[in-house]
PDB file of C-alpha atoms in Angstrom:
ATOM      1  CA  MET A  29     -23.455  -2.598 -16.554  1.00 65.00           C
ATOM      2  CA  TYR A  30     -21.460  -2.476 -13.890  1.00 77.00           C
ATOM      3  CA  VAL A  31     -18.612   0.199 -14.491  1.00 84.00           C
ATOM      4  CA  GLU A  32     -16.568   1.300 -11.330  1.00 89.00           C
ATOM      5  CA  VAL A  33     -16.481   4.810 -10.383  1.00 89.00           C
ATOM      6  CA  MET A  34     -13.387   6.769 -11.067  1.00 86.00           C
ATOM      7  CA  ASP A  35     -13.155   9.917  -8.151  1.00 83.00           C
ATOM      8  CA  GLU A  36     -11.393  13.061  -9.326  1.00 83.00           C
ATOM      9  CA  GLU A  37      -9.327  12.849  -6.618  1.00 81.00           C
ATOM     10  CA  TRP A  38      -7.702   9.771  -7.946  1.00 82.00           C
ATOM     11  CA  LEU A  39      -6.588  11.094 -11.334  1.00 88.00           C
ATOM     12  CA  TYR A  40      -3.320  13.149 -12.430  1.00 89.00           C
ATOM     13  CA  SER A  41      -2.505  16.706 -12.572  1.00 90.00           C
ATOM     14  CA  GLU A  42      -1.369  18.348 -16.357  1.00 92.00           C
ATOM     15  CA  GLU A  43       1.534  19.046 -14.022  1.00 93.00           C
ATOM     16  CA  GLN A  44       1.912  15.774 -12.403  1.00 91.00           C
ATOM     17  CA  VAL A  45       1.835  14.076 -15.624  1.00 94.00           C
ATOM     18  CA  ARG A  46       4.558  16.267 -17.302  1.00 95.00           C
ATOM     19  CA  SER A  47       6.754  16.008 -13.974  1.00 94.00           C
ATOM     20  CA  LEU A  48       6.463  12.107 -14.371  1.00 95.00           C
ATOM     21  CA  LEU A  49       7.249  12.305 -17.857  1.00 96.00           C
ATOM     22  CA  GLU A  50      10.159  14.562 -17.642  1.00 96.00           C
ATOM     23  CA  TRP A  51      12.059  12.329 -15.080  1.00 96.00           C
ATOM     24  CA  MET A  52      11.273   9.367 -16.940  1.00 95.00           C
ATOM     25  CA  ARG A  53      12.750  11.101 -20.051  1.00 94.00           C
ATOM     26  CA  GLY A  54      16.256  11.329 -18.226  1.00 92.00           C
ATOM     27  CA  HIS A  55      16.150   7.801 -15.969  1.00 91.00           C
ATOM     28  CA  ALA A  56      15.024   4.975 -18.385  1.00 84.00           C
ATOM     29  CA  GLY A  57      18.455   4.241 -18.803  1.00 85.00           C
ATOM     30  CA  ALA A  58      19.517   1.953 -21.844  1.00 85.00           C
ATOM     31  CA  HIS A  59      15.567   0.922 -22.215  1.00 93.00           C
ATOM     32  CA  ARG A  60      15.154   4.253 -24.427  1.00 94.00           C
ATOM     33  CA  SER A  61      11.782   3.608 -25.441  1.00 96.00           C
ATOM     34  CA  VAL A  62      10.465   4.216 -22.147  1.00 97.00           C
ATOM     35  CA  HIS A  63       9.112   7.209 -21.953  1.00 97.00           C
ATOM     36  CA  PRO A  64       7.950   7.648 -25.491  1.00 97.00           C
ATOM     37  CA  PHE A  65       5.722   4.610 -24.463  1.00 97.00           C
ATOM     38  CA  MET A  66       4.209   6.565 -21.261  1.00 97.00           C
ATOM     39  CA  ARG A  67       4.096   9.815 -23.112  1.00 97.00           C
ATOM     40  CA  ILE A  68       1.940   8.030 -26.003  1.00 97.00           C
ATOM     41  CA  VAL A  69       0.235   6.101 -23.143  1.00 97.00           C
ATOM     42  CA  ALA A  70      -0.529   9.855 -21.328  1.00 97.00           C
ATOM     43  CA  GLU A  71      -1.059  12.125 -24.337  1.00 96.00           C
ATOM     44  CA  GLN A  72      -3.262   9.812 -26.634  1.00 97.00           C
ATOM     45  CA  ALA A  73      -5.381   7.703 -23.867  1.00 97.00           C
ATOM     46  CA  LEU A  74      -4.106   3.907 -25.003  1.00 97.00           C
ATOM     47  CA  ARG A  75      -4.211   1.304 -22.684  1.00 96.00           C
ATOM     48  CA  PRO A  76      -0.620  -0.591 -22.271  1.00 96.00           C
ATOM     49  CA  GLY A  77      -0.857  -3.131 -24.486  1.00 96.00           C
ATOM     50  CA  GLU A  78      -2.570  -0.867 -26.940  1.00 97.00           C
ATOM     51  CA  ALA A  79       0.832   0.597 -27.096  1.00 97.00           C
ATOM     52  CA  ARG A  80       3.177  -1.956 -26.756  1.00 97.00           C
ATOM     53  CA  ALA A  81       1.482  -3.051 -30.052  1.00 97.00           C
ATOM     54  CA  LEU A  82       1.852  -0.366 -32.573  1.00 98.00           C
ATOM     55  CA  ARG A  83       4.094  -0.582 -35.420  1.00 98.00           C
ATOM     56  CA  VAL A  84       5.731   2.470 -37.206  1.00 98.00           C
ATOM     57  CA  SER A  85       3.122   1.455 -39.723  1.00 98.00           C
ATOM     58  CA  ASP A  86       0.151   2.721 -37.678  1.00 98.00           C
ATOM     59  CA  VAL A  87       1.480   6.162 -37.641  1.00 98.00           C
ATOM     60  CA  VAL A  88       0.416   8.824 -40.162  1.00 97.00           C
ATOM     61  CA  LEU A  89       2.642  11.651 -39.361  1.00 96.00           C
ATOM     62  CA  PRO A  90       2.782  14.065 -42.089  1.00 94.00           C
ATOM     63  CA  GLU A  91       5.225  17.119 -41.209  1.00 87.00           C
ATOM     64  CA  GLY A  92       3.740  20.465 -39.687  1.00 82.00           C
ATOM     65  CA  ASP A  93       0.284  19.086 -39.886  1.00 87.00           C
ATOM     66  CA  LEU A  94      -2.816  16.208 -38.051  1.00 92.00           C
ATOM     67  CA  GLY A  95      -1.259  12.936 -37.940  1.00 96.00           C
ATOM     68  CA  LYS A  96      -3.057   9.439 -37.201  1.00 96.00           C
ATOM     69  CA  LEU A  97      -2.694   6.464 -34.762  1.00 97.00           C
ATOM     70  CA  THR A  98      -4.504   3.220 -35.306  1.00 98.00           C
ATOM     71  CA  ALA A  99      -4.579   1.584 -32.464  1.00 98.00           C
ATOM     72  CA  ARG A 100      -5.994  -2.150 -31.502  1.00 96.00           C
ATOM     73  CA  HIS A 101      -7.757  -3.648 -29.077  1.00 95.00           C
ATOM     74  CA  LYS A 102      -9.443  -6.895 -29.979  1.00 94.00           C
ATOM     75  CA  GLY A 103      -9.230  -7.274 -32.712  1.00 92.00           C
ATOM     76  CA  VAL A 104     -11.102  -3.531 -33.708  1.00 95.00           C
ATOM     77  CA  ALA A 105      -8.864  -0.940 -34.863  1.00 97.00           C
ATOM     78  CA  ARG A 106      -9.622   2.941 -34.390  1.00 97.00           C
ATOM     79  CA  GLU A 107      -7.871   5.876 -35.091  1.00 97.00           C
ATOM     80  CA  ILE A 108      -6.962   8.474 -32.901  1.00 97.00           C
ATOM     81  CA  PRO A 109      -5.666  12.182 -34.128  1.00 96.00           C
ATOM     82  CA  LEU A 110      -2.276  13.569 -33.505  1.00 96.00           C
ATOM     83  CA  GLN A 111      -1.523  16.512 -32.844  1.00 93.00           C
ATOM     84  CA  PRO A 112       1.486  18.259 -34.682  1.00 93.00           C
ATOM     85  CA  GLN A 113       3.551  18.347 -31.258  1.00 94.00           C
ATOM     86  CA  ALA A 114       2.948  14.536 -31.254  1.00 95.00           C
ATOM     87  CA  VAL A 115       3.587  14.261 -35.023  1.00 96.00           C
ATOM     88  CA  GLU A 116       6.854  15.847 -34.873  1.00 96.00           C
ATOM     89  CA  PHE A 117       7.739  14.182 -31.138  1.00 96.00           C
ATOM     90  CA  LEU A 118       7.027  10.545 -33.308  1.00 97.00           C
ATOM     91  CA  ARG A 119       9.093  11.375 -36.448  1.00 97.00           C
ATOM     92  CA  GLY A 120      12.105  12.707 -34.337  1.00 97.00           C
ATOM     93  CA  TRP A 121      11.729   9.333 -32.499  1.00 97.00           C
ATOM     94  CA  ILE A 122      11.832   7.148 -35.207  1.00 97.00           C
ATOM     95  CA  SER A 123      14.637   8.909 -37.346  1.00 97.00           C
ATOM     96  CA  ASP A 124      16.956   8.597 -33.603  1.00 95.00           C
ATOM     97  CA  ALA A 125      15.625   4.657 -33.417  1.00 95.00           C
ATOM     98  CA  GLY A 126      16.373   4.144 -36.625  1.00 96.00           C
ATOM     99  CA  LEU A 127      12.697   2.381 -37.163  1.00 97.00           C
ATOM    100  CA  GLN A 128      11.949   1.172 -40.060  1.00 96.00           C
ATOM    101  CA  GLU A 129       8.352   0.683 -41.309  1.00 95.00           C
ATOM    102  CA  ASP A 130       7.282  -2.653 -39.758  1.00 95.00           C
ATOM    103  CA  ASP A 131       9.334  -2.298 -36.743  1.00 97.00           C
ATOM    104  CA  LEU A 132       8.002  -2.160 -33.360  1.00 98.00           C
ATOM    105  CA  LEU A 133       7.065   1.908 -32.399  1.00 98.00           C
ATOM    106  CA  PHE A 134       8.389   0.907 -28.954  1.00 97.00           C
ATOM    107  CA  PRO A 135      10.585  -2.333 -28.937  1.00 97.00           C
ATOM    108  CA  GLY A 136      12.169  -3.493 -26.209  1.00 94.00           C
ATOM    109  CA  MET A 137      16.069  -3.483 -26.184  1.00 89.00           C
ATOM    110  CA  GLY A 138      16.301  -7.123 -28.485  1.00 86.00           C
ATOM    111  CA  GLY A 139      13.884  -5.393 -30.557  1.00 87.00           C
ATOM    112  CA  GLY A 140      10.632  -7.313 -29.383  1.00 92.00           C
ATOM    113  CA  ALA A 141       8.037  -5.572 -27.465  1.00 93.00           C
ATOM    114  CA  LEU A 142       8.611  -3.724 -24.565  1.00 95.00           C
ATOM    115  CA  SER A 143       8.772  -5.613 -21.705  1.00 95.00           C
ATOM    116  CA  PRO A 144       5.865  -4.717 -18.944  1.00 95.00           C
ATOM    117  CA  SER A 145       8.304  -5.206 -15.612  1.00 94.00           C
ATOM    118  CA  VAL A 146      10.589  -2.788 -17.346  1.00 95.00           C
ATOM    119  CA  TYR A 147       8.417  -0.014 -17.735  1.00 95.00           C
ATOM    120  CA  LYS A 148       6.631  -0.806 -14.704  1.00 94.00           C
ATOM    121  CA  ARG A 149      10.206  -0.342 -12.805  1.00 93.00           C
ATOM    122  CA  VAL A 150      10.454   2.864 -14.010  1.00 94.00           C
ATOM    123  CA  TRP A 151       6.973   4.406 -13.526  1.00 94.00           C
ATOM    124  CA  GLU A 152       7.202   3.239  -9.961  1.00 91.00           C
ATOM    125  CA  GLN A 153      10.934   4.899  -9.606  1.00 92.00           C
ATOM    126  CA  ALA A 154       9.013   8.075 -11.134  1.00 93.00           C
ATOM    127  CA  GLN A 155       6.252   8.011  -9.165  1.00 91.00           C
ATOM    128  CA  GLN A 156       8.261   7.991  -5.977  1.00 89.00           C
ATOM    129  CA  ALA A 157      10.383  10.443  -7.228  1.00 91.00           C
ATOM    130  CA  VAL A 158       7.916  13.097  -8.477  1.00 90.00           C
ATOM    131  CA  LEU A 159       4.845  12.896  -5.977  1.00 85.00           C
ATOM    132  CA  SER A 160       4.788  13.914  -2.660  1.00 84.00           C
ATOM    133  CA  ARG A 161       5.520  11.881   0.308  1.00 80.00           C
ATOM    134  CA  ASP A 162       1.962  12.162   1.500  1.00 77.00           C
ATOM    135  CA  GLU A 163       0.567  10.766  -1.753  1.00 73.00           C
ATOM    136  CA  LEU A 164       2.799   7.640  -2.106  1.00 70.00           C
ATOM    137  CA  TYR A 165       2.346   6.506   1.094  1.00 67.00           C
ATOM    138  CA  SER A 166      -1.246   7.553   1.050  1.00 62.00           C
ATOM    139  CA  TRP A 167      -1.917   5.831  -2.326  1.00 57.00           C
ATOM    140  CA  ARG A 168      -0.248   6.742  -4.726  1.00 58.00           C
ATOM    141  CA  LEU A 169       2.500   4.684  -4.715  1.00 58.00           C
ATOM    142  CA  GLY A 170       1.464   1.218  -6.851  1.00 62.00           C
ATOM    143  CA  GLU A 171      -0.688   3.027  -9.465  1.00 73.00           C
ATOM    144  CA  PRO A 172      -0.889   1.617 -12.704  1.00 87.00           C
ATOM    145  CA  ILE A 173       0.172   3.075 -15.528  1.00 91.00           C
ATOM    146  CA  SER A 174      -3.700   3.426 -17.251  1.00 92.00           C
ATOM    147  CA  ILE A 175      -3.822   5.799 -14.432  1.00 92.00           C
ATOM    148  CA  LEU A 176      -2.253   8.179 -17.321  1.00 95.00           C
ATOM    149  CA  ARG A 177      -4.780   6.975 -20.187  1.00 96.00           C
ATOM    150  CA  GLU A 178      -7.319   8.009 -17.249  1.00 94.00           C
ATOM    151  CA  SER A 179      -6.074  11.323 -17.180  1.00 94.00           C
ATOM    152  CA  CYS A 180      -6.149  12.223 -20.573  1.00 96.00           C
ATOM    153  CA  LEU A 181      -9.396  11.264 -21.243  1.00 96.00           C
ATOM    154  CA  VAL A 182     -10.440  13.371 -17.945  1.00 95.00           C
ATOM    155  CA  LYS A 183      -8.386  16.196 -19.472  1.00 94.00           C
ATOM    156  CA  TRP A 184     -10.500  15.823 -23.173  1.00 95.00           C
ATOM    157  CA  LEU A 185     -13.818  16.217 -21.336  1.00 93.00           C
ATOM    158  CA  ARG A 186     -12.892  19.017 -19.285  1.00 91.00           C
ATOM    159  CA  MET A 187     -11.870  20.775 -22.570  1.00 91.00           C
ATOM    160  CA  GLY A 188     -15.127  20.234 -24.250  1.00 89.00           C
ATOM    161  CA  ILE A 189     -14.706  17.653 -26.595  1.00 93.00           C
ATOM    162  CA  SER A 190     -17.484  15.776 -27.457  1.00 93.00           C
ATOM    163  CA  SER A 191     -18.158  12.603 -25.653  1.00 95.00           C
ATOM    164  CA  PHE A 192     -19.020  10.750 -28.594  1.00 96.00           C
ATOM    165  CA  ALA A 193     -15.482  11.669 -29.955  1.00 96.00           C
ATOM    166  CA  VAL A 194     -13.425  10.681 -26.815  1.00 96.00           C
ATOM    167  CA  ALA A 195     -15.193   7.516 -26.732  1.00 97.00           C
ATOM    168  CA  GLU A 196     -14.417   6.604 -30.067  1.00 97.00           C
ATOM    169  CA  TRP A 197     -11.346   7.603 -29.768  1.00 97.00           C
ATOM    170  CA  ALA A 198     -10.628   5.726 -26.196  1.00 97.00           C
ATOM    171  CA  GLY A 199     -12.323   3.100 -28.090  1.00 97.00           C
ATOM    172  CA  VAL A 200     -15.501   2.971 -25.207  1.00 96.00           C
ATOM    173  CA  THR A 201     -19.249   4.176 -25.145  1.00 96.00           C
ATOM    174  CA  PRO A 202     -20.070   7.466 -24.314  1.00 95.00           C
ATOM    175  CA  ASN A 203     -22.481   5.519 -22.013  1.00 95.00           C
ATOM    176  CA  TRP A 204     -19.183   4.296 -20.402  1.00 95.00           C
ATOM    177  CA  LEU A 205     -17.545   7.600 -19.878  1.00 95.00           C
ATOM    178  CA  GLY A 206     -20.193   9.438 -18.325  1.00 93.00           C
ATOM    179  CA  LEU A 207     -20.704   5.860 -15.872  1.00 94.00           C
ATOM    180  CA  ARG A 208     -16.956   5.757 -15.669  1.00 94.00           C
ATOM    181  CA  TYR A 209     -16.256  10.038 -15.211  1.00 94.00           C
ATOM    182  CA  GLN A 210     -19.063  11.167 -13.446  1.00 92.00           C
ATOM    183  CA  HIS A 211     -17.517  14.258 -12.216  1.00 90.00           C
ATOM    184  CA  CYS A 212     -16.973  15.392 -15.679  1.00 91.00           C
ATOM    185  CA  PHE A 213     -21.276  15.509 -16.569  1.00 87.00           C
ATOM    186  CA  ARG A 214     -22.622  17.070 -12.875  1.00 76.00           C
ATOM    187  CA  THR A 215     -24.716  20.153 -13.564  1.00 64.00           C
ATOM    188  CA  GLU A 216     -23.823  21.875 -10.245  1.00 59.00           C
ATOM    189  CA  LYS A 217     -22.267  24.210 -12.047  1.00 55.00           C
ATOM    190  CA  VAL A 218     -23.803  25.121 -15.244  1.00 50.00           C
ATOM    191  CA  LYS A 219     -25.691  28.010 -15.368  1.00 60.00           C
ATOM    192  CA  ILE A 220     -29.082  27.394 -16.853  1.00 57.00           C
ATOM    193  CA  ASP A 221     -30.571  30.201 -18.725  1.00 61.00           C
ATOM    194  CA  TRP A 222     -34.242  29.115 -17.450  1.00 61.00           C
ATOM    195  CA  ASP A 223     -36.367  31.541 -19.099  1.00 71.00           C
ATOM    196  CA  ARG A 224     -35.402  30.083 -22.411  1.00 68.00           C
ATOM    197  CA  LEU A 225     -35.660  26.879 -21.016  1.00 58.00           C
ATOM    198  CA  ALA A 226     -39.191  27.515 -19.887  1.00 68.00           C
ATOM    199  CA  GLU A 227     -40.164  29.361 -23.541  1.00 68.00           C
ATOM    200  CA  ALA A 228     -38.326  26.612 -25.428  1.00 63.00           C
ATOM    201  CA  THR A 229     -40.322  23.781 -23.385  1.00 64.00           C
ATOM    202  CA  ALA A 230     -43.833  25.433 -23.445  1.00 65.00           C
ATOM    203  CA  LEU A 231     -46.492  23.795 -24.911  1.00 65.00           C
ATOM    204  CA  PRO A 232     -49.178  26.346 -26.834  1.00 67.00           C
ATOM    205  CA  ASP A 233     -52.230  27.433 -25.307  1.00 64.00           C
ATOM    206  CA  LEU A 234     -55.024  25.395 -26.016  1.00 58.00           C
ATOM    207  CA  PRO A 235     -57.900  26.857 -27.687  1.00 63.00           C
ATOM    208  CA  ARG A 236     -60.946  27.526 -25.202  1.00 60.00           C
ATOM    209  CA  SER A 237     -63.945  25.800 -25.661  1.00 54.00           C
TER     210      SER A 237
END
């Protein structure tokens, strides 16, 4: 199985993601769904197409507690936990937007699915406004919004969350994660207790004949 390696330098830092989302929050204009759409892609590591298809009924939002989001990819559903701050954000968004149970969670201006051309335009504007000139003109400009999903997956792995849990939430396999984000699984900086390892792997002494 061939998987393209995602180098660490291509990912966004948490500070960059926050700055991009904050810019979009204040500059999406009449397209109110763009900022919450982008925030959930960035925080829940969703594929853009998965986020576009979400309906209000796909989120469970208990007050002051963990929630859950049900995403679907190629007909397969998976559940992703929602932290209390994400629950509170989505409760506020649904209320402010006047959305009903069967409505799309991030509708376009006409009530249909949010247009990729709309959110891609706002995304490019945010990159131009927030990122440095060197970043823009070296390789950042034109980076698809899926980089937000990639950056979130790496953040989860760096937090020490099991690769099996991350894979389940992302709708991929642990093997795919290991191939895609190899820098998260390197052992150079891991401190190994060699004495304990030798003791644990030692074979019992054989009786002398």
